[in-house]
Amino acid sequence: MSTEAVQPYPATHPIRDLSNYFARIRRDISSVLERDPAARSRLEVFLVYSGLHAIWAQRISHWLWVRDVKFLARAMSQVTRWFTGIEIHPGATIGPGFFIDHGMGVVIGETAEIGADVTIYHGVTLGGTSLNKGKRHPTIGDRVVIGAGAKVLGAITIGDDSRIGANAVVVRSVPPNSVVVGVPGQIVHRSQPHLPTDAPDLNHTSLPDVVGVALKQLLERVDLLESKLNGHDETPHVHAPKGESWEGHDFSI
């Protein structure tokens, strides 16, 4: 007699799938309460959070999609978009604990893959950049936070515990524990890594201005070299900002 563990039913059995579905709903609601200070109760989250409604509907349409009921899956995704303003292709793969805050205007493409405990905000696009039928959308690692309006494009990978700044345009892969800002996105490695046990990193205002810092240091270096050579040149030019403010006369305003 075989000693292998006997499964009560196959992993793809509808009863097990339904059980897993409701277990994920409970985790989704807990994720919202952890990451959104405006959430006051489980009932409120269950009833009025459109981001969760879109995710729950996508899980059903994805179940249909992988079983080759593709037209019904696509029709369901479009109905969900009409009600929530969020478009998630039924072919996308979404991990547990996914949270879409606000959500209006979010677009997630067919071959996108999203890890566990990911948070994204309104206006985010996980888009494709190729006409090929294969993998053409991003892979998002665990515990990634993507700020409002950010665009992550192509078959690239965003490493675990990274943060994408609001309105950044990301077109190349990002290593784990990085912060991305700007257009095109500039990658800044964290000096203090975010750990899986840490609270979600939702500090959207803590974004380095890599271009501004580089320009400031360059202008300060030019002023220093001019003073060492022959005093400051009287030719009008842009000066380094004082603190965080640029002088208006440097820009004819």
PDB file of C-alpha atoms in Angstrom:
ATOM      1  CA  MET A   1       0.000   0.000   0.000  1.00  0.00           C
ATOM      2  CA  SER A   2       1.369   3.449  -0.923  1.00  0.00           C
ATOM      3  CA  THR A   3       2.624   5.621   1.919  1.00  0.00           C
ATOM      4  CA  GLU A   4       2.120   8.846  -0.028  1.00  0.00           C
ATOM      5  CA  ALA A   5      -0.228  11.378   1.529  1.00  0.00           C
ATOM      6  CA  VAL A   6      -3.669  11.090   0.014  1.00  0.00           C
ATOM      7  CA  GLN A   7      -5.200  14.379  -1.099  1.00  0.00           C
ATOM      8  CA  PRO A   8      -8.950  14.689  -0.411  1.00  0.00           C
ATOM      9  CA  TYR A   9      -9.328  16.134  -3.901  1.00  0.00           C
ATOM     10  CA  PRO A  10      -6.984  17.508  -6.588  1.00  0.00           C
ATOM     11  CA  ALA A  11      -5.446  20.952  -6.117  1.00  0.00           C
ATOM     12  CA  THR A  12      -7.534  22.246  -9.027  1.00  0.00           C
ATOM     13  CA  HIS A  13     -10.813  20.935  -7.643  1.00  0.00           C
ATOM     14  CA  PRO A  14     -13.472  23.703  -7.492  1.00  0.00           C
ATOM     15  CA  ILE A  15     -14.114  23.104  -3.780  1.00  0.00           C
ATOM     16  CA  ARG A  16     -10.475  23.662  -2.887  1.00  0.00           C
ATOM     17  CA  ASP A  17     -10.278  26.648  -5.226  1.00  0.00           C
ATOM     18  CA  LEU A  18     -13.304  28.183  -3.509  1.00  0.00           C
ATOM     19  CA  SER A  19     -11.783  27.600  -0.073  1.00  0.00           C
ATOM     20  CA  ASN A  20      -8.545  29.266  -1.153  1.00  0.00           C
ATOM     21  CA  TYR A  21     -10.528  32.145  -2.648  1.00  0.00           C
ATOM     22  CA  PHE A  22     -12.254  32.979   0.630  1.00  0.00           C
ATOM     23  CA  ALA A  23      -9.000  32.573   2.564  1.00  0.00           C
ATOM     24  CA  ARG A  24      -7.427  35.170   0.291  1.00  0.00           C
ATOM     25  CA  ILE A  25     -10.360  37.511   0.809  1.00  0.00           C
ATOM     26  CA  ARG A  26      -9.703  37.450   4.547  1.00  0.00           C
ATOM     27  CA  ARG A  27      -6.024  38.198   3.955  1.00  0.00           C
ATOM     28  CA  ASP A  28      -6.883  41.001   1.526  1.00  0.00           C
ATOM     29  CA  ILE A  29      -9.092  42.689   4.099  1.00  0.00           C
ATOM     30  CA  SER A  30      -6.377  42.397   6.749  1.00  0.00           C
ATOM     31  CA  SER A  31      -3.875  43.924   4.312  1.00  0.00           C
ATOM     32  CA  VAL A  32      -6.079  46.977   3.811  1.00  0.00           C
ATOM     33  CA  LEU A  33      -6.475  47.499   7.553  1.00  0.00           C
ATOM     34  CA  GLU A  34      -2.684  47.325   7.919  1.00  0.00           C
ATOM     35  CA  ARG A  35      -1.862  49.757   5.095  1.00  0.00           C
ATOM     36  CA  ASP A  36      -4.721  52.266   4.959  1.00  0.00           C
ATOM     37  CA  PRO A  37      -5.269  54.411   8.063  1.00  0.00           C
ATOM     38  CA  ALA A  38      -8.634  55.504   6.622  1.00  0.00           C
ATOM     39  CA  ALA A  39      -9.998  51.946   6.885  1.00  0.00           C
ATOM     40  CA  ARG A  40     -12.134  51.668  10.018  1.00  0.00           C
ATOM     41  CA  SER A  41     -13.649  48.200   9.957  1.00  0.00           C
ATOM     42  CA  ARG A  42     -13.671  44.921   8.068  1.00  0.00           C
ATOM     43  CA  LEU A  43     -17.261  45.515   7.006  1.00  0.00           C
ATOM     44  CA  GLU A  44     -16.412  48.912   5.517  1.00  0.00           C
ATOM     45  CA  VAL A  45     -13.437  47.465   3.643  1.00  0.00           C
ATOM     46  CA  PHE A  46     -15.521  44.566   2.336  1.00  0.00           C
ATOM     47  CA  LEU A  47     -18.331  46.771   1.062  1.00  0.00           C
ATOM     48  CA  VAL A  48     -16.770  49.963  -0.290  1.00  0.00           C
ATOM     49  CA  TYR A  49     -13.154  49.335  -1.347  1.00  0.00           C
ATOM     50  CA  SER A  50     -13.281  49.159  -5.151  1.00  0.00           C
ATOM     51  CA  GLY A  51      -9.647  48.076  -5.380  1.00  0.00           C
ATOM     52  CA  LEU A  52     -10.477  44.888  -3.523  1.00  0.00           C
ATOM     53  CA  HIS A  53     -13.608  44.326  -5.607  1.00  0.00           C
ATOM     54  CA  ALA A  54     -11.483  44.521  -8.766  1.00  0.00           C
ATOM     55  CA  ILE A  55      -8.954  42.031  -7.371  1.00  0.00           C
ATOM     56  CA  TRP A  56     -11.645  39.592  -6.270  1.00  0.00           C
ATOM     57  CA  ALA A  57     -13.334  39.745  -9.669  1.00  0.00           C
ATOM     58  CA  GLN A  58      -9.979  39.246 -11.422  1.00  0.00           C
ATOM     59  CA  ARG A  59      -9.334  36.062  -9.473  1.00  0.00           C
ATOM     60  CA  ILE A  60     -12.579  34.638 -10.809  1.00  0.00           C
ATOM     61  CA  SER A  61     -11.842  35.789 -14.371  1.00  0.00           C
ATOM     62  CA  HIS A  62      -8.310  34.381 -14.068  1.00  0.00           C
ATOM     63  CA  TRP A  63      -9.778  31.025 -12.986  1.00  0.00           C
ATOM     64  CA  LEU A  64     -11.865  31.062 -16.163  1.00  0.00           C
ATOM     65  CA  TRP A  65      -8.919  32.251 -18.292  1.00  0.00           C
ATOM     66  CA  VAL A  66      -6.576  29.396 -17.364  1.00  0.00           C
ATOM     67  CA  ARG A  67      -9.412  26.924 -18.080  1.00  0.00           C
ATOM     68  CA  ASP A  68      -9.718  28.341 -21.603  1.00  0.00           C
ATOM     69  CA  VAL A  69     -13.053  30.097 -21.020  1.00  0.00           C
ATOM     70  CA  LYS A  70     -11.394  33.199 -22.379  1.00  0.00           C
ATOM     71  CA  PHE A  71     -14.332  35.141 -23.815  1.00  0.00           C
ATOM     72  CA  LEU A  72     -16.289  34.974 -20.554  1.00  0.00           C
ATOM     73  CA  ALA A  73     -13.137  35.908 -18.632  1.00  0.00           C
ATOM     74  CA  ARG A  74     -12.588  38.986 -20.812  1.00  0.00           C
ATOM     75  CA  ALA A  75     -16.233  39.987 -20.599  1.00  0.00           C
ATOM     76  CA  MET A  76     -16.078  39.780 -16.805  1.00  0.00           C
ATOM     77  CA  SER A  77     -12.927  41.921 -16.699  1.00  0.00           C
ATOM     78  CA  GLN A  78     -14.649  44.608 -18.776  1.00  0.00           C
ATOM     79  CA  VAL A  79     -17.731  44.636 -16.539  1.00  0.00           C
ATOM     80  CA  THR A  80     -15.425  44.993 -13.531  1.00  0.00           C
ATOM     81  CA  ARG A  81     -13.693  47.925 -15.222  1.00  0.00           C
ATOM     82  CA  TRP A  82     -17.032  49.695 -15.754  1.00  0.00           C
ATOM     83  CA  PHE A  83     -17.889  49.368 -12.063  1.00  0.00           C
ATOM     84  CA  THR A  84     -14.458  50.074 -10.502  1.00  0.00           C
ATOM     85  CA  GLY A  85     -12.416  52.078 -13.037  1.00  0.00           C
ATOM     86  CA  ILE A  86      -9.690  49.427 -12.708  1.00  0.00           C
ATOM     87  CA  GLU A  87      -8.684  47.238 -15.659  1.00  0.00           C
ATOM     88  CA  ILE A  88      -6.895  43.991 -14.821  1.00  0.00           C
ATOM     89  CA  HIS A  89      -6.448  41.477 -17.615  1.00  0.00           C
ATOM     90  CA  PRO A  90      -7.678  38.004 -16.604  1.00  0.00           C
ATOM     91  CA  GLY A  91      -4.347  36.540 -17.719  1.00  0.00           C
ATOM     92  CA  ALA A  92      -2.374  38.498 -15.090  1.00  0.00           C
ATOM     93  CA  THR A  93      -1.035  36.527 -12.119  1.00  0.00           C
ATOM     94  CA  ILE A  94      -1.625  38.157  -8.731  1.00  0.00           C
ATOM     95  CA  GLY A  95      -0.179  37.043  -5.409  1.00  0.00           C
ATOM     96  CA  PRO A  96      -1.797  37.206  -1.973  1.00  0.00           C
ATOM     97  CA  GLY A  97      -2.137  40.428   0.008  1.00  0.00           C
ATOM     98  CA  PHE A  98      -2.350  42.664  -3.086  1.00  0.00           C
ATOM     99  CA  PHE A  99      -3.819  46.108  -2.309  1.00  0.00           C
ATOM    100  CA  ILE A 100      -4.922  48.762  -4.808  1.00  0.00           C
ATOM    101  CA  ASP A 101      -5.518  52.007  -2.905  1.00  0.00           C
ATOM    102  CA  HIS A 102      -8.165  54.263  -4.523  1.00  0.00           C
ATOM    103  CA  GLY A 103      -7.521  52.469  -7.810  1.00  0.00           C
ATOM    104  CA  MET A 104      -9.097  54.668 -10.500  1.00  0.00           C
ATOM    105  CA  GLY A 105      -7.165  54.358 -13.748  1.00  0.00           C
ATOM    106  CA  VAL A 106      -5.070  51.330 -12.803  1.00  0.00           C
ATOM    107  CA  VAL A 107      -4.217  49.111 -15.801  1.00  0.00           C
ATOM    108  CA  ILE A 108      -2.530  45.712 -15.441  1.00  0.00           C
ATOM    109  CA  GLY A 109      -1.632  43.787 -18.598  1.00  0.00           C
ATOM    110  CA  GLU A 110      -2.059  40.163 -19.572  1.00  0.00           C
ATOM    111  CA  THR A 111       1.388  38.753 -18.740  1.00  0.00           C
ATOM    112  CA  ALA A 112       2.005  40.856 -15.621  1.00  0.00           C
ATOM    113  CA  GLU A 113       3.031  38.917 -12.516  1.00  0.00           C
ATOM    114  CA  ILE A 114       2.553  40.426  -9.058  1.00  0.00           C
ATOM    115  CA  GLY A 115       4.120  39.014  -5.903  1.00  0.00           C
ATOM    116  CA  ALA A 116       2.861  38.928  -2.330  1.00  0.00           C
ATOM    117  CA  ASP A 117       1.849  41.988  -0.294  1.00  0.00           C
ATOM    118  CA  VAL A 118       2.269  44.477  -3.152  1.00  0.00           C
ATOM    119  CA  THR A 119       0.661  47.930  -2.871  1.00  0.00           C
ATOM    120  CA  ILE A 120      -0.156  50.193  -5.815  1.00  0.00           C
ATOM    121  CA  TYR A 121      -1.999  53.515  -6.066  1.00  0.00           C
ATOM    122  CA  HIS A 122      -4.312  55.115  -8.601  1.00  0.00           C
ATOM    123  CA  GLY A 123      -3.183  55.733 -12.159  1.00  0.00           C
ATOM    124  CA  VAL A 124      -0.535  52.986 -12.159  1.00  0.00           C
ATOM    125  CA  THR A 125       0.108  51.101 -15.404  1.00  0.00           C
ATOM    126  CA  LEU A 126       1.824  47.732 -15.647  1.00  0.00           C
ATOM    127  CA  GLY A 127       2.065  47.807 -19.424  1.00  0.00           C
ATOM    128  CA  GLY A 128       3.658  46.031 -22.358  1.00  0.00           C
ATOM    129  CA  THR A 129       6.103  47.339 -24.934  1.00  0.00           C
ATOM    130  CA  SER A 130       6.088  44.568 -27.513  1.00  0.00           C
ATOM    131  CA  LEU A 131       3.795  43.074 -30.149  1.00  0.00           C
ATOM    132  CA  ASN A 132       5.049  39.583 -29.303  1.00  0.00           C
ATOM    133  CA  LYS A 133       2.493  37.196 -27.855  1.00  0.00           C
ATOM    134  CA  GLY A 134       4.841  36.029 -25.103  1.00  0.00           C
ATOM    135  CA  LYS A 135       5.939  37.691 -21.869  1.00  0.00           C
ATOM    136  CA  ARG A 136       5.701  41.463 -22.393  1.00  0.00           C
ATOM    137  CA  HIS A 137       4.556  42.916 -19.052  1.00  0.00           C
ATOM    138  CA  PRO A 138       6.418  43.478 -15.770  1.00  0.00           C
ATOM    139  CA  THR A 139       7.087  41.046 -12.946  1.00  0.00           C
ATOM    140  CA  ILE A 140       6.639  42.744  -9.564  1.00  0.00           C
ATOM    141  CA  GLY A 141       8.421  41.268  -6.546  1.00  0.00           C
ATOM    142  CA  ASP A 142       7.117  40.863  -3.018  1.00  0.00           C
ATOM    143  CA  ARG A 143       6.295  43.895  -0.842  1.00  0.00           C
ATOM    144  CA  VAL A 144       6.819  46.397  -3.668  1.00  0.00           C
ATOM    145  CA  VAL A 145       5.046  49.770  -3.407  1.00  0.00           C
ATOM    146  CA  ILE A 146       4.197  51.639  -6.638  1.00  0.00           C
ATOM    147  CA  GLY A 147       3.214  55.297  -6.237  1.00  0.00           C
ATOM    148  CA  ALA A 148       0.344  57.101  -7.948  1.00  0.00           C
ATOM    149  CA  GLY A 149       0.656  57.586 -11.694  1.00  0.00           C
ATOM    150  CA  ALA A 150       3.777  55.445 -12.101  1.00  0.00           C
ATOM    151  CA  LYS A 151       4.268  53.496 -15.341  1.00  0.00           C
ATOM    152  CA  VAL A 152       6.167  50.203 -15.286  1.00  0.00           C
ATOM    153  CA  LEU A 153       6.626  49.080 -18.877  1.00  0.00           C
ATOM    154  CA  GLY A 154       7.940  45.978 -20.575  1.00  0.00           C
ATOM    155  CA  ALA A 155       9.049  42.501 -19.536  1.00  0.00           C
ATOM    156  CA  ILE A 156      11.178  43.814 -16.681  1.00  0.00           C
ATOM    157  CA  THR A 157      11.477  42.754 -13.053  1.00  0.00           C
ATOM    158  CA  ILE A 158      11.000  44.959 -10.002  1.00  0.00           C
ATOM    159  CA  GLY A 159      12.942  43.425  -7.120  1.00  0.00           C
ATOM    160  CA  ASP A 160      11.498  42.651  -3.704  1.00  0.00           C
ATOM    161  CA  ASP A 161      11.058  45.483  -1.176  1.00  0.00           C
ATOM    162  CA  SER A 162      11.470  48.244  -3.761  1.00  0.00           C
ATOM    163  CA  ARG A 163       9.500  51.487  -3.978  1.00  0.00           C
ATOM    164  CA  ILE A 164       8.515  53.201  -7.246  1.00  0.00           C
ATOM    165  CA  GLY A 165       7.953  56.929  -6.829  1.00  0.00           C
ATOM    166  CA  ALA A 166       4.806  58.686  -8.023  1.00  0.00           C
ATOM    167  CA  ASN A 167       4.766  59.365 -11.793  1.00  0.00           C
ATOM    168  CA  ALA A 168       8.042  57.526 -12.370  1.00  0.00           C
ATOM    169  CA  VAL A 169       8.438  55.774 -15.724  1.00  0.00           C
ATOM    170  CA  VAL A 170      10.306  52.508 -15.251  1.00  0.00           C
ATOM    171  CA  VAL A 171      11.629  50.795 -18.387  1.00  0.00           C
ATOM    172  CA  ARG A 172      14.471  48.661 -17.010  1.00  0.00           C
ATOM    173  CA  SER A 173      14.718  46.047 -14.304  1.00  0.00           C
ATOM    174  CA  VAL A 174      15.173  47.196 -10.724  1.00  0.00           C
ATOM    175  CA  PRO A 175      17.267  45.297  -8.139  1.00  0.00           C
ATOM    176  CA  PRO A 176      15.744  44.390  -4.773  1.00  0.00           C
ATOM    177  CA  ASN A 177      15.632  47.083  -2.085  1.00  0.00           C
ATOM    178  CA  SER A 178      15.745  50.047  -4.447  1.00  0.00           C
ATOM    179  CA  VAL A 179      13.872  53.340  -4.826  1.00  0.00           C
ATOM    180  CA  VAL A 180      13.045  54.566  -8.344  1.00  0.00           C
ATOM    181  CA  VAL A 181      12.289  58.200  -9.216  1.00  0.00           C
ATOM    182  CA  GLY A 182      11.995  60.306 -12.353  1.00  0.00           C
ATOM    183  CA  VAL A 183      11.468  59.940 -16.097  1.00  0.00           C
ATOM    184  CA  PRO A 184      13.033  57.670 -17.149  1.00  0.00           C
ATOM    185  CA  GLY A 185      13.266  56.070 -13.721  1.00  0.00           C
ATOM    186  CA  GLN A 186      16.570  56.473 -11.894  1.00  0.00           C
ATOM    187  CA  ILE A 187      17.468  53.641  -9.520  1.00  0.00           C
ATOM    188  CA  VAL A 188      18.729  54.474  -6.034  1.00  0.00           C
ATOM    189  CA  HIS A 189      19.860  51.596  -3.815  1.00  0.00           C
ATOM    190  CA  ARG A 190      18.608  51.807  -0.250  1.00  0.00           C
ATOM    191  CA  SER A 191      21.225  52.551   2.395  1.00  0.00           C
ATOM    192  CA  GLN A 192      18.887  50.987   4.967  1.00  0.00           C
ATOM    193  CA  PRO A 193      17.330  47.850   3.452  1.00  0.00           C
ATOM    194  CA  HIS A 194      13.639  47.204   3.938  1.00  0.00           C
ATOM    195  CA  LEU A 195      13.153  43.783   5.523  1.00  0.00           C
ATOM    196  CA  PRO A 196      10.211  41.391   5.038  1.00  0.00           C
ATOM    197  CA  THR A 197       9.399  41.793   8.736  1.00  0.00           C
ATOM    198  CA  ASP A 198       9.228  45.607   8.520  1.00  0.00           C
ATOM    199  CA  ALA A 199       5.976  47.532   8.203  1.00  0.00           C
ATOM    200  CA  PRO A 200       4.925  48.372   4.610  1.00  0.00           C
ATOM    201  CA  ASP A 201       7.058  51.159   3.157  1.00  0.00           C
ATOM    202  CA  LEU A 202       4.487  53.820   2.261  1.00  0.00           C
ATOM    203  CA  ASN A 203       6.741  56.901   2.588  1.00  0.00           C
ATOM    204  CA  HIS A 204       5.912  58.366  -0.804  1.00  0.00           C
ATOM    205  CA  THR A 205       7.417  61.768   0.031  1.00  0.00           C
ATOM    206  CA  SER A 206      10.830  60.292   0.813  1.00  0.00           C
ATOM    207  CA  LEU A 207      12.113  60.366  -2.756  1.00  0.00           C
ATOM    208  CA  PRO A 208      15.653  61.420  -3.671  1.00  0.00           C
ATOM    209  CA  ASP A 209      16.059  64.115  -6.330  1.00  0.00           C
ATOM    210  CA  VAL A 210      19.054  62.588  -8.091  1.00  0.00           C
ATOM    211  CA  VAL A 211      19.086  65.093 -10.971  1.00  0.00           C
ATOM    212  CA  GLY A 212      18.683  68.111  -8.693  1.00  0.00           C
ATOM    213  CA  VAL A 213      21.466  66.940  -6.362  1.00  0.00           C
ATOM    214  CA  ALA A 214      23.807  66.315  -9.304  1.00  0.00           C
ATOM    215  CA  LEU A 215      23.139  69.795 -10.764  1.00  0.00           C
ATOM    216  CA  LYS A 216      23.620  71.484  -7.407  1.00  0.00           C
ATOM    217  CA  GLN A 217      26.942  69.762  -6.784  1.00  0.00           C
ATOM    218  CA  LEU A 218      28.135  70.558 -10.310  1.00  0.00           C
ATOM    219  CA  LEU A 219      27.257  74.262  -9.959  1.00  0.00           C
ATOM    220  CA  GLU A 220      28.935  74.447  -6.556  1.00  0.00           C
ATOM    221  CA  ARG A 221      32.050  72.867  -8.068  1.00  0.00           C
ATOM    222  CA  VAL A 222      32.072  75.380 -10.946  1.00  0.00           C
ATOM    223  CA  ASP A 223      31.779  78.324  -8.500  1.00  0.00           C
ATOM    224  CA  LEU A 224      34.624  76.904  -6.417  1.00  0.00           C
ATOM    225  CA  LEU A 225      36.917  76.476  -9.425  1.00  0.00           C
ATOM    226  CA  GLU A 226      36.152  80.001 -10.695  1.00  0.00           C
ATOM    227  CA  SER A 227      36.987  81.520  -7.332  1.00  0.00           C
ATOM    228  CA  LYS A 228      40.303  79.677  -7.214  1.00  0.00           C
ATOM    229  CA  LEU A 229      41.302  80.748 -10.724  1.00  0.00           C
ATOM    230  CA  ASN A 230      40.482  84.430 -11.021  1.00  0.00           C
ATOM    231  CA  GLY A 231      37.555  85.281  -8.796  1.00  0.00           C
ATOM    232  CA  HIS A 232      33.947  84.762  -9.753  1.00  0.00           C
ATOM    233  CA  ASP A 233      33.208  85.263 -13.403  1.00  0.00           C
ATOM    234  CA  GLU A 234      30.774  88.136 -13.956  1.00  0.00           C
ATOM    235  CA  THR A 235      29.133  86.359 -16.887  1.00  0.00           C
ATOM    236  CA  PRO A 236      25.514  85.633 -15.882  1.00  0.00           C
ATOM    237  CA  HIS A 237      24.914  81.971 -15.203  1.00  0.00           C
ATOM    238  CA  VAL A 238      22.760  79.730 -13.054  1.00  0.00           C
ATOM    239  CA  HIS A 239      24.001  79.455  -9.485  1.00  0.00           C
ATOM    240  CA  ALA A 240      23.639  76.609  -7.037  1.00  0.00           C
ATOM    241  CA  PRO A 241      20.396  76.789  -5.034  1.00  0.00           C
ATOM    242  CA  LYS A 242      20.437  78.101  -1.492  1.00  0.00           C
ATOM    243  CA  GLY A 243      19.045  75.301   0.612  1.00  0.00           C
ATOM    244  CA  GLU A 244      16.204  73.835  -1.442  1.00  0.00           C
ATOM    245  CA  SER A 245      15.259  77.018  -3.367  1.00  0.00           C
ATOM    246  CA  TRP A 246      16.632  78.328  -6.663  1.00  0.00           C
ATOM    247  CA  GLU A 247      17.028  82.080  -7.189  1.00  0.00           C
ATOM    248  CA  GLY A 248      14.453  83.651  -9.494  1.00  0.00           C
ATOM    249  CA  HIS A 249      16.902  86.017 -11.236  1.00  0.00           C
ATOM    250  CA  ASP A 250      18.830  82.976 -12.520  1.00  0.00           C
ATOM    251  CA  PHE A 251      15.811  82.087 -14.662  1.00  0.00           C
ATOM    252  CA  SER A 252      14.631  85.557 -15.782  1.00  0.00           C
ATOM    253  CA  ILE A 253      11.476  85.509 -13.700  1.00  0.00           C
TER     254      ILE A 253
END
